[in-house]
mmCIF file of C-alpha atoms and ligand atoms in Angstrom:
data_model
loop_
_atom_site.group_PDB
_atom_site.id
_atom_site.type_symbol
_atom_site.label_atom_id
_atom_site.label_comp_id
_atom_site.label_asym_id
_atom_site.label_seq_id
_atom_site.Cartn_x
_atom_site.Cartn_y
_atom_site.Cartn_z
ATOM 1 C CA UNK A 201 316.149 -173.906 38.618
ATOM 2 C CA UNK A 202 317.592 -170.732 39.245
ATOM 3 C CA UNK A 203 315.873 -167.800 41.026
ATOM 4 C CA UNK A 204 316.950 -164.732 42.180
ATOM 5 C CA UNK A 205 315.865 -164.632 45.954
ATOM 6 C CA UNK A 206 316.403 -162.068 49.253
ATOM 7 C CA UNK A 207 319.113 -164.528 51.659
ATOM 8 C CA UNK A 208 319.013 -162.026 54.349
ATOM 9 C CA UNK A 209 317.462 -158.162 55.480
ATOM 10 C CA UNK A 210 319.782 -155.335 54.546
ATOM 11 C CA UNK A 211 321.363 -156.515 51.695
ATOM 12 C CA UNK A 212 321.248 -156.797 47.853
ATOM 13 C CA UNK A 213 319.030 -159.831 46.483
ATOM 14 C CA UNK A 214 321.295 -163.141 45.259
ATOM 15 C CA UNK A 215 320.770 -165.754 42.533
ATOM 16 C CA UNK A 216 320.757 -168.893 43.879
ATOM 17 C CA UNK A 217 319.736 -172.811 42.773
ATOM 18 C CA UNK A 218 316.177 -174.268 44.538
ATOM 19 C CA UNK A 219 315.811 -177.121 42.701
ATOM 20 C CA UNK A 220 313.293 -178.132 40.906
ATOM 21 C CA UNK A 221 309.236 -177.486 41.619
ATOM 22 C CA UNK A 222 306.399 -179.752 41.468
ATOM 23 C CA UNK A 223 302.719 -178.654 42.016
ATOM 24 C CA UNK A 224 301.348 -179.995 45.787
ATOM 25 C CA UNK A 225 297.945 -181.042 46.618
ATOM 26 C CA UNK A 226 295.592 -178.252 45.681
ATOM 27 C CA UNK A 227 298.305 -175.817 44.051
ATOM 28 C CA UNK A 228 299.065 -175.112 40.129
ATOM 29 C CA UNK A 229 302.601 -174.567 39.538
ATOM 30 C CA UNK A 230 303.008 -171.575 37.294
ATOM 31 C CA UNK A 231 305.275 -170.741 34.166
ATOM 32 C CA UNK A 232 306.035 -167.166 34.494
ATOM 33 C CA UNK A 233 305.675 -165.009 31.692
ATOM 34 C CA UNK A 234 306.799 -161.728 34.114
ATOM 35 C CA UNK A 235 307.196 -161.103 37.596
ATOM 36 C CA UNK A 236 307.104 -156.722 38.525
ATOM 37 C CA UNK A 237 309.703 -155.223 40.095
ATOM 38 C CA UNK A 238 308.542 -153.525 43.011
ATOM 39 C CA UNK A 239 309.519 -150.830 45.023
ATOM 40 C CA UNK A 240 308.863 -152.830 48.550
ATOM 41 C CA UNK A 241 311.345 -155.261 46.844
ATOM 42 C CA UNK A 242 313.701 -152.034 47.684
ATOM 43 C CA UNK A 243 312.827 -151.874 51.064
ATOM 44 C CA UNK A 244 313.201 -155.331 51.815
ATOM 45 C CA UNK A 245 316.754 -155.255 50.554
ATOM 46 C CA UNK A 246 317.721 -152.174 52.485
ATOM 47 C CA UNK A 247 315.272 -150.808 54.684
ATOM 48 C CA UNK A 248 314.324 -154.086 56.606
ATOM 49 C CA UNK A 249 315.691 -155.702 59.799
ATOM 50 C CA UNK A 250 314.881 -158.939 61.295
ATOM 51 C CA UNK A 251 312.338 -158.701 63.302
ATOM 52 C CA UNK A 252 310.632 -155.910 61.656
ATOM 53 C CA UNK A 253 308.568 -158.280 60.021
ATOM 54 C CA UNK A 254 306.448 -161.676 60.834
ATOM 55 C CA UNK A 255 308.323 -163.631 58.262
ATOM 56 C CA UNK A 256 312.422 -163.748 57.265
ATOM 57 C CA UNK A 257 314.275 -164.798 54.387
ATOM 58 C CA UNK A 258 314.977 -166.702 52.159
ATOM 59 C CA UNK A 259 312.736 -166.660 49.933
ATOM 60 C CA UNK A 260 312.388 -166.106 45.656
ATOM 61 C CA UNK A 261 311.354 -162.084 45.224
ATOM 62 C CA UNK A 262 308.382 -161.317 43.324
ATOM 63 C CA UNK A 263 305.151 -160.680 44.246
ATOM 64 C CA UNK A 264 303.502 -159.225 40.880
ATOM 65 C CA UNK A 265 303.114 -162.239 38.719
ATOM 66 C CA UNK A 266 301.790 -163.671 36.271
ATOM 67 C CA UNK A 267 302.394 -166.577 33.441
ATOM 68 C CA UNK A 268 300.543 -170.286 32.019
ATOM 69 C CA UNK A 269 299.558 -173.057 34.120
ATOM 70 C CA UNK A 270 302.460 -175.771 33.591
ATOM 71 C CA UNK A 271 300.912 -178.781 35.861
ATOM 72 C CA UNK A 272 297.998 -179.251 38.352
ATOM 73 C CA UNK A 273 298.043 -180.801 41.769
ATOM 74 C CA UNK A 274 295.912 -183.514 43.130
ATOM 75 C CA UNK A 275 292.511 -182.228 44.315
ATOM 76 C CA UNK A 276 292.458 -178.952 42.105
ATOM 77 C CA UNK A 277 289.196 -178.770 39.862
ATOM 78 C CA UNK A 278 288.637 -176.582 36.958
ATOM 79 C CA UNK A 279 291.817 -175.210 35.564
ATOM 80 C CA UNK A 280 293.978 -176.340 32.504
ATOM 81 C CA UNK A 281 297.157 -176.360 31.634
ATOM 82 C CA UNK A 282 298.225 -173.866 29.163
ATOM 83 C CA UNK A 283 295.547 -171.464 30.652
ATOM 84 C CA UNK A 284 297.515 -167.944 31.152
ATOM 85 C CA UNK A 285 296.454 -166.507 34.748
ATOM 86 C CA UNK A 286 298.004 -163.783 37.012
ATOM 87 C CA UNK A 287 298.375 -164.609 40.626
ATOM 88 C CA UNK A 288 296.635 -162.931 43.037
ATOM 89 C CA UNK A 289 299.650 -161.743 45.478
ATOM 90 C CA UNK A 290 298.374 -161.289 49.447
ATOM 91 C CA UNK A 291 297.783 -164.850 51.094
ATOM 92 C CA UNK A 292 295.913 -165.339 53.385
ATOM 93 C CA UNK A 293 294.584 -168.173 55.713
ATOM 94 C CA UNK A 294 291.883 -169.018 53.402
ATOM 95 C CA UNK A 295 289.225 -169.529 56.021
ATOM 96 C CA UNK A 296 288.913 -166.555 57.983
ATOM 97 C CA UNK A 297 285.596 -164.106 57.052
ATOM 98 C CA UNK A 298 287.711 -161.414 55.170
ATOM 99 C CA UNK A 299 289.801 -163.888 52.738
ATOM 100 C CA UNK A 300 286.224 -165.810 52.470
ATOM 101 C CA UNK A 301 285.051 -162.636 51.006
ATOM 102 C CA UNK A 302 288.270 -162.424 48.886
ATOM 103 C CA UNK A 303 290.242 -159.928 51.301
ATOM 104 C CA UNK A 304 293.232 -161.862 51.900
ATOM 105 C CA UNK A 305 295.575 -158.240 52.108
ATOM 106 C CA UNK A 306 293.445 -158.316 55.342
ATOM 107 C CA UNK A 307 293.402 -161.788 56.844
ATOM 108 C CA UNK A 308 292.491 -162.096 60.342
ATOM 109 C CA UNK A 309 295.045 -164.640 60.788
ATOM 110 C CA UNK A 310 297.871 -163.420 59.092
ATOM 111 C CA UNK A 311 300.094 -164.366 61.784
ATOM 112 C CA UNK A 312 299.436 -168.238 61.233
ATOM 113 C CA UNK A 313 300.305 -168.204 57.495
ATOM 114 C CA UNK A 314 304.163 -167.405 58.340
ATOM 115 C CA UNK A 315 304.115 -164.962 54.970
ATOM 116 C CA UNK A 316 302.324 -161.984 53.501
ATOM 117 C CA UNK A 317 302.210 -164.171 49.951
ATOM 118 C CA UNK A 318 304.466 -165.284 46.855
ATOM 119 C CA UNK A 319 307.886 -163.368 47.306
ATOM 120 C CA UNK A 320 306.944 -161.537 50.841
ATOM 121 C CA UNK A 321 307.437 -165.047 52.805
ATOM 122 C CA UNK A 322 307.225 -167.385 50.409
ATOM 123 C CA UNK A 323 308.578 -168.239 47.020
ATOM 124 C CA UNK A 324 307.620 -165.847 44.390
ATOM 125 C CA UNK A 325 307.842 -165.155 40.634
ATOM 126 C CA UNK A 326 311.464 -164.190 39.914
ATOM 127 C CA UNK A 327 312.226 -167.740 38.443
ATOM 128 C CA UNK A 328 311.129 -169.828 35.480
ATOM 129 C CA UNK A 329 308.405 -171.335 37.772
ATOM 130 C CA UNK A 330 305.874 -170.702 40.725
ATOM 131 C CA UNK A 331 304.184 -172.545 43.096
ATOM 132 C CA UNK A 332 300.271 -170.956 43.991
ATOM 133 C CA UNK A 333 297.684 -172.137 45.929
ATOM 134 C CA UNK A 334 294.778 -172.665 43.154
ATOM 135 C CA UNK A 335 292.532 -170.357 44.822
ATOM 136 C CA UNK A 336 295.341 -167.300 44.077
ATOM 137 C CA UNK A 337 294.861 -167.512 40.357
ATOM 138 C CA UNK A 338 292.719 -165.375 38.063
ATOM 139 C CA UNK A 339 292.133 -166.432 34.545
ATOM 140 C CA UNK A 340 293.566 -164.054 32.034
ATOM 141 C CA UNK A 341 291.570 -163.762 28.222
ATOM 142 C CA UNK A 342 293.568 -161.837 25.376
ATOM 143 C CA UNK A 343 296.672 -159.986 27.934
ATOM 144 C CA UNK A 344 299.673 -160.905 27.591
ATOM 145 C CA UNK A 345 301.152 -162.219 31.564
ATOM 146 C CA UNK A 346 304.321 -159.792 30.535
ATOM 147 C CA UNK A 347 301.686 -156.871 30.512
ATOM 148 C CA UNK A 348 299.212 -158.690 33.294
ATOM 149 C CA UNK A 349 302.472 -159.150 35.753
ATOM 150 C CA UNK A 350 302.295 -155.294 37.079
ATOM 151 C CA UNK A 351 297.853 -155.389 37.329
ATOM 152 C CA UNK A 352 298.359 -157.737 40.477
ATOM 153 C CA UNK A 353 300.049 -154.926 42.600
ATOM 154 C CA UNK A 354 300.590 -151.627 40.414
ATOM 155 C CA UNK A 355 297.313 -151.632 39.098
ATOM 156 C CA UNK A 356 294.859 -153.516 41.992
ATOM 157 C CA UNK A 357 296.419 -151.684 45.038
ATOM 158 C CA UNK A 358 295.652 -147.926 43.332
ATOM 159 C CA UNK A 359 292.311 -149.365 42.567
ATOM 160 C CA UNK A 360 291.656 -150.866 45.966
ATOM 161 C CA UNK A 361 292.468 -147.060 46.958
ATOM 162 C CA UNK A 362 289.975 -145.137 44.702
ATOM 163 C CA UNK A 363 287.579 -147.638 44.980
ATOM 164 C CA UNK A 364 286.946 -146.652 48.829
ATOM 165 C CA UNK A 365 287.102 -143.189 47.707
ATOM 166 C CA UNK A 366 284.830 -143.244 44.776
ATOM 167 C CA UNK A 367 282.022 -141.657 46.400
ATOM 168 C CA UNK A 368 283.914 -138.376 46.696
ATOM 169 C CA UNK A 369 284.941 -138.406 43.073
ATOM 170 C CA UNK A 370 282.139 -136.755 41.479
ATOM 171 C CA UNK A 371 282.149 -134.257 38.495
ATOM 172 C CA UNK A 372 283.837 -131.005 39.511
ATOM 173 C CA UNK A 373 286.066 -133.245 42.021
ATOM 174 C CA UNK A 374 289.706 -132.974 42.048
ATOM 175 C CA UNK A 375 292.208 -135.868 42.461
ATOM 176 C CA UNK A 376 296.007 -135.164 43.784
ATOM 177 C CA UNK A 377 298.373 -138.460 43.124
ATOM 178 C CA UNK A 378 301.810 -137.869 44.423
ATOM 179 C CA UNK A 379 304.027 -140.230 43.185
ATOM 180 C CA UNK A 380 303.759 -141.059 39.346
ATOM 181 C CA UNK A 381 305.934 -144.208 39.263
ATOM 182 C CA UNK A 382 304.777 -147.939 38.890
ATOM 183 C CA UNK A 383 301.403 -147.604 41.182
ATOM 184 C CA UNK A 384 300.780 -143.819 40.257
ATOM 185 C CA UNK A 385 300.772 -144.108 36.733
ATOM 186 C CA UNK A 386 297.953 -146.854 37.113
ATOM 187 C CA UNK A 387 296.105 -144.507 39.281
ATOM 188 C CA UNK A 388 295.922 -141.667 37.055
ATOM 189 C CA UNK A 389 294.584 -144.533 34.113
ATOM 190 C CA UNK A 390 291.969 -145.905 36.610
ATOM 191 C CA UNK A 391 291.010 -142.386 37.702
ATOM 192 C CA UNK A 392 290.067 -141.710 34.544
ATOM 193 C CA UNK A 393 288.706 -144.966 32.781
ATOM 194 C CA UNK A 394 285.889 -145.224 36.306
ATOM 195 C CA UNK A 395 285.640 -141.716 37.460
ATOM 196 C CA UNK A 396 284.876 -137.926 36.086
ATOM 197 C CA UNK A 397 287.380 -136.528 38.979
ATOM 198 C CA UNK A 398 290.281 -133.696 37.758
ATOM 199 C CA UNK A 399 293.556 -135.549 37.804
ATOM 200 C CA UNK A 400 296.559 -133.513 39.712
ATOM 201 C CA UNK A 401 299.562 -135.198 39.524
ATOM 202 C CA UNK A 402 302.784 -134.326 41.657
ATOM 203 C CA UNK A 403 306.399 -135.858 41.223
ATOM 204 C CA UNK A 404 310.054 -134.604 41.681
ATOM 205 C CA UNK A 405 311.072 -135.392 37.888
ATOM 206 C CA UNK A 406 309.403 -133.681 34.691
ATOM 207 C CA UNK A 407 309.525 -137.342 32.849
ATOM 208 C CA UNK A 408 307.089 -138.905 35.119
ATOM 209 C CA UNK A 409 304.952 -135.937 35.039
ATOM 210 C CA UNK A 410 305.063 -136.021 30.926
ATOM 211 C CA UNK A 411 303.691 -139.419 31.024
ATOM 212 C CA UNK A 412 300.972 -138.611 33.612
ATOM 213 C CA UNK A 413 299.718 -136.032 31.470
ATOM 214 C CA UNK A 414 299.604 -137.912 28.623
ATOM 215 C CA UNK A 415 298.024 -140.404 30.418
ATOM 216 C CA UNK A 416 295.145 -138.601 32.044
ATOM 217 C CA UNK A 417 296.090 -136.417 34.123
ATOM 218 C CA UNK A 418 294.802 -132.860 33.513
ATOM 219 C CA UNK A 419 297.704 -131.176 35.227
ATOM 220 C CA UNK A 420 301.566 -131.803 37.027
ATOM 221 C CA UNK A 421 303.192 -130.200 39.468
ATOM 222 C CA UNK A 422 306.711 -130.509 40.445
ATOM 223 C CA UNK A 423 307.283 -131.618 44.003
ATOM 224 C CA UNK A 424 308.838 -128.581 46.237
ATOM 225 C CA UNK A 425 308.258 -125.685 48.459
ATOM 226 C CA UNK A 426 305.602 -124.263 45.752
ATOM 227 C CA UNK A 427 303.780 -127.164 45.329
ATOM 228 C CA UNK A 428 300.898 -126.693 48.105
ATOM 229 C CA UNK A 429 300.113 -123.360 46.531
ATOM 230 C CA UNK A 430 299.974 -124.200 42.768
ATOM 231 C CA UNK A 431 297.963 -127.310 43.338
ATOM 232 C CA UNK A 432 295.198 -124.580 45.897
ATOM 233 C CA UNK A 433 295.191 -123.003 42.961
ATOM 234 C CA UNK A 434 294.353 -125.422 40.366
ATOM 235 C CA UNK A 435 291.331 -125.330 42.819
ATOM 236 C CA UNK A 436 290.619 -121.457 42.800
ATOM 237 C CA UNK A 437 291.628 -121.995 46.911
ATOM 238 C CA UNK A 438 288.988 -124.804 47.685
ATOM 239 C CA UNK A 439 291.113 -127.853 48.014
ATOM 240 C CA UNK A 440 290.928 -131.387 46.518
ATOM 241 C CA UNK A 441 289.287 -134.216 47.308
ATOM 242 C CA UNK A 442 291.225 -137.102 47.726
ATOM 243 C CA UNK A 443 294.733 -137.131 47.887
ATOM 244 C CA UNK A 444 296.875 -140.847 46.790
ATOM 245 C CA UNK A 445 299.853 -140.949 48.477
ATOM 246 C CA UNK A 446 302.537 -143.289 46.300
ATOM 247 C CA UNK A 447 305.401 -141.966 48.453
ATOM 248 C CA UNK A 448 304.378 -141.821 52.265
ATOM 249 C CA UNK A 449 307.265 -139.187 53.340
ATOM 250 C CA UNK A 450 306.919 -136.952 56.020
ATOM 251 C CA UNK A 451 306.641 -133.953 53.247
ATOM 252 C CA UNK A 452 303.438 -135.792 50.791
ATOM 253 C CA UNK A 453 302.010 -136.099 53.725
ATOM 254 C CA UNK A 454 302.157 -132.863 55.024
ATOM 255 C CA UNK A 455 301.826 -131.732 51.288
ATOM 256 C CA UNK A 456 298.189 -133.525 50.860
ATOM 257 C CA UNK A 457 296.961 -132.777 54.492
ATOM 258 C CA UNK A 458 297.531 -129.215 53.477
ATOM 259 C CA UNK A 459 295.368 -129.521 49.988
ATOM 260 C CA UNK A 460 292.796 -131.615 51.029
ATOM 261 C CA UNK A 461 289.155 -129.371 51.312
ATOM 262 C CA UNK A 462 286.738 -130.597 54.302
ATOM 263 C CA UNK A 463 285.427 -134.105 54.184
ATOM 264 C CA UNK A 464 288.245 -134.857 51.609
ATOM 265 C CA UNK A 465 290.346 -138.137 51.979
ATOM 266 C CA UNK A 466 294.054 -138.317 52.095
ATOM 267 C CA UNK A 467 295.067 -142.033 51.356
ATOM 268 C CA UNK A 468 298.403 -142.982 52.261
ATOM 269 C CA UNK A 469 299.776 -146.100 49.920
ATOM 270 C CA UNK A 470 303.420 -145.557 49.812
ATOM 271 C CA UNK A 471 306.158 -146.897 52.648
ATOM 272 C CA UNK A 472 308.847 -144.265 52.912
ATOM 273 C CA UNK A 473 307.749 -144.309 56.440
ATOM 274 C CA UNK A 474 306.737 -140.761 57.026
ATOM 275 C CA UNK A 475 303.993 -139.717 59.431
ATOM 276 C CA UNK A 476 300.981 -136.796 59.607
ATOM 277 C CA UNK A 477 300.129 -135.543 62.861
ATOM 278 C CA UNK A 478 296.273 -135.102 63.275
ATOM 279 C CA UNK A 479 294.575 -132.969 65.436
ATOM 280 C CA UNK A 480 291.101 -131.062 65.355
ATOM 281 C CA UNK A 481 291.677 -128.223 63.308
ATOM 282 C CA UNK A 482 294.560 -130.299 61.071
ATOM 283 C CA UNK A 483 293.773 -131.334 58.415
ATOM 284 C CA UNK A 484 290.892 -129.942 57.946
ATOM 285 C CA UNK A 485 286.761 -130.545 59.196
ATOM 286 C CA UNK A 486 286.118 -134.485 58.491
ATOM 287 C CA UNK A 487 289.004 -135.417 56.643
ATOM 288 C CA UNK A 488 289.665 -139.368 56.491
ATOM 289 C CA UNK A 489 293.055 -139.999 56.897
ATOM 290 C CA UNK A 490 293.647 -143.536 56.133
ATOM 291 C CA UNK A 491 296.519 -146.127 54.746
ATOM 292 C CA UNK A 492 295.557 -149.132 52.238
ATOM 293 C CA UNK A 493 297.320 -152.222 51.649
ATOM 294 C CA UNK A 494 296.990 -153.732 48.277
ATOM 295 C CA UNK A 495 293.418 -154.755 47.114
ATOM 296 C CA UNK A 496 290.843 -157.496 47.178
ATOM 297 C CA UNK A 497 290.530 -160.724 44.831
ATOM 298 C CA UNK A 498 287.201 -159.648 43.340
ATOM 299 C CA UNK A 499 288.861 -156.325 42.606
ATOM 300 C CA UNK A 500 292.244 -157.734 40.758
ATOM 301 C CA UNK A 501 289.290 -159.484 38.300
ATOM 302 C CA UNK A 502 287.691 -155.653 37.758
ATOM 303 C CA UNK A 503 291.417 -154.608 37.244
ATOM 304 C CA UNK A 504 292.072 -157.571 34.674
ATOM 305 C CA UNK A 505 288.848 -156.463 33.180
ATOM 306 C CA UNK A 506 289.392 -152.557 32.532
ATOM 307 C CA UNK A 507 293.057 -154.159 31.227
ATOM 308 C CA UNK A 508 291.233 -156.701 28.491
ATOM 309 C CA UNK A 509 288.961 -153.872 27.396
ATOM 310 C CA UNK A 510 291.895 -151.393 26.878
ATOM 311 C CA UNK A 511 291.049 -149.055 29.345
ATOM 312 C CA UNK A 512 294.260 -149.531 31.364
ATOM 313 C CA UNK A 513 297.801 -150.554 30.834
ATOM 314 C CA UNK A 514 300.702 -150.915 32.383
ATOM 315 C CA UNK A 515 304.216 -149.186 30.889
ATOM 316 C CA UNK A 516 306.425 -152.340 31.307
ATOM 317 C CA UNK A 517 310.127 -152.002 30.712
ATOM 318 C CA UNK A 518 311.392 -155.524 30.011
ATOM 319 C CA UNK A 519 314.570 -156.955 31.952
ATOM 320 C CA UNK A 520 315.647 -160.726 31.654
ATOM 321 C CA UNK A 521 315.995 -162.870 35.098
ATOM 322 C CA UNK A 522 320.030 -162.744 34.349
ATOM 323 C CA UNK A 523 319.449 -158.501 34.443
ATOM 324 C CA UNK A 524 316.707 -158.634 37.416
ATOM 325 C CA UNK A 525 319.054 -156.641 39.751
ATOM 326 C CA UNK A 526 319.589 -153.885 37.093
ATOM 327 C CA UNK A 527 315.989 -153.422 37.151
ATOM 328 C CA UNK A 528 316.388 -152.442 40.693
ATOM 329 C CA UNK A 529 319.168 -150.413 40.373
ATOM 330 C CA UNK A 530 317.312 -148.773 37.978
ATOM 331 C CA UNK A 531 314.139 -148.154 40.007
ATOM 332 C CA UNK A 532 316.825 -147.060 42.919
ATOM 333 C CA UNK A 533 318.303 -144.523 40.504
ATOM 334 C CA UNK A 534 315.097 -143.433 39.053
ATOM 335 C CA UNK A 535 315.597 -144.182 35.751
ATOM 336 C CA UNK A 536 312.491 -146.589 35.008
ATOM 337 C CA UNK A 537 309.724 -145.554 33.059
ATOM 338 C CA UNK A 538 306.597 -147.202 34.570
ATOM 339 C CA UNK A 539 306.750 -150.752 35.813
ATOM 340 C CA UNK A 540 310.295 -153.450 35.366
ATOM 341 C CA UNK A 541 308.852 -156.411 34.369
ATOM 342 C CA UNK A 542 311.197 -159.722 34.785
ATOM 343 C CA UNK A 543 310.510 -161.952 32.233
ATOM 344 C CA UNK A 544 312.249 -165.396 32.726
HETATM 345 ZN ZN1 LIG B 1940 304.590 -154.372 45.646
HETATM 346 ZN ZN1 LIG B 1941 292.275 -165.362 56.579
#
């Protein structure tokens, strides 16, 4: 089997022969019907050192999958194969309190499991097949995996985000979401499928922004020296409430510290690396300044669910696993529109 996986920190990703996969005890191994293409993919390949991380290569990319149960391992109860699922992507130790509750993104053991999940660590979903602990998939009714693929990281770690948030969103609220890529253009369809909040969106291209506003968003705003002003005055001067950060450079964050109206939120999601110093009078009185790292199981299953009623979806652009690397030289060049979806 081939599968295209990262041999080393720093440098492109490489297709390679593993062999073939068999489902161990308690695991299903997974057909995949599409694996995302994900900008941390990007920063593994050239932002990354050794050492930087708990876990090193190699290992298959892909950690936004989803696809049909192919075979069953000893012990596993319950499933069937055929059934399409998507795979629930952080991995945790399984036993701790938080990935009891169905919070593996925040295990309290992480360090023991050797891997953040499927393609951060371990072998993920850019190949014909997947191995997954059974526990890590989520059944999947009338969606397509192609268009499921992108709700396991795209669409649960924006909801994860607003979900915290939610109590802020009221009517007459106002939502900035910097960024409208992949995970943006998921927020700006959750925003408005479970909340009544006024839907800012702010990105350095005018395509992006085009599809925002058709998808939600009540207003765009091209990134740049003007941008704290015009997005004050969307607000007649009184600031927004939350703020989703999908980029995480030094200038969104200054951008939605500067917006962001007492008691607001300013989530930080993206991992260009920037930072936001706080003091007492910056940002302003009881702001929550806070970063989020993908979402909860019991939350990818709401996700799935807003997805099966048509409330959601995810712009996939389809690549093959032979084109997998133009998808990320496409993402690097800006090019996409919404999420790359491998399919095998
Ligand atoms: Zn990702
Ligand atoms: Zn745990």
């Amino acid at each position: 089997m081939r599968a295209l996986q990262l041999i080393g920190f720093g440098k492109p990703a490489e297709f390679r022969d593993v062999g073939e996969l068999e489902a161990g005890p308690g695991e299903v191994l997974v057909r995949i019907g599409g694996a995302g293409a994900c900008h941390s993919d990007l920063h593994l390949m050239y932002d990354f050192q050794e050492g930087m991380l708990p876990w090193n290569p190699p290992f298959t990319l892909g950690h936004e999958n989803a696809g049909w149960i192919e075979a069953i391992g000893a012990g596993v109860r319950g499933l069937e194969v055929g059934a399409p699922v998507a795979i629930y992507g952080p991995w945790g130790c399984g036993q701790c309190r938080r990935c009891r509750e169905g919070r593996e993104n925040y295990c309290e053991r992480q360090a023991t499991v050797g891997a953040a999940g499927g393609g951060l660590g371990r072998d993920g979903g850019m190949a014909p097949f997947m191995r997954v602990d059974a526990r890590h998939v989520v059944a999947l009714d009338s969606l397509e995996p192609v268009d499921a693929a992108p709700l396991t990281d795209a669409g649960l770690t924006p909801y994860h985000a607003i979900k915290r948030s939610q109590h802020v969103l009221g009517p007459g609220s106002t939502t900035v979401v910097i960024g409208a890529g992949g995970l943006g253009h998921m927020a700006i369809q959750i925003l408005a499928a479970c909340t009544p909040t006024t839907v800012v969106a702010v990105d350095r291209h005018i395509e992006p922004l085009a599809l925002a506003t058709h998808l939600g968003a009540a207003h765009g705003v091209v990134a740049g020296e003007d941008a704290n002003t015009e997005v004050l005055d969307l607000t007649r001067g009184v600031g927004v409430d939350l703020v989703l950060d999908f980029v995480g450079s030094d200038e969104t964050l200054a951008l939605g510290a500067a917006v962001t109206r007492q008691l607001g939120h300013v989530t930080l999601v993206g991992i260009a690396g920037g930072s936001l110093a706080v003091s007492f009078f910056s940002p302003q009185y009881e702001v929550s300044v806070a970063s989020t790292y993908w979402g909860s199981l019991p939350e990818l299953m709401e996700v799935i669910a807003l997805a099966e009623s048509g409330r959601i979806r995810a712009d996939v652009q389809r690549f093959t696993l032979d084109d997998a690397l133009l998808a990320y030289e496409a993402m690097r060049a800006g090019t996409l529109h919404g999420r790359a979806v491998i399919v095998p």
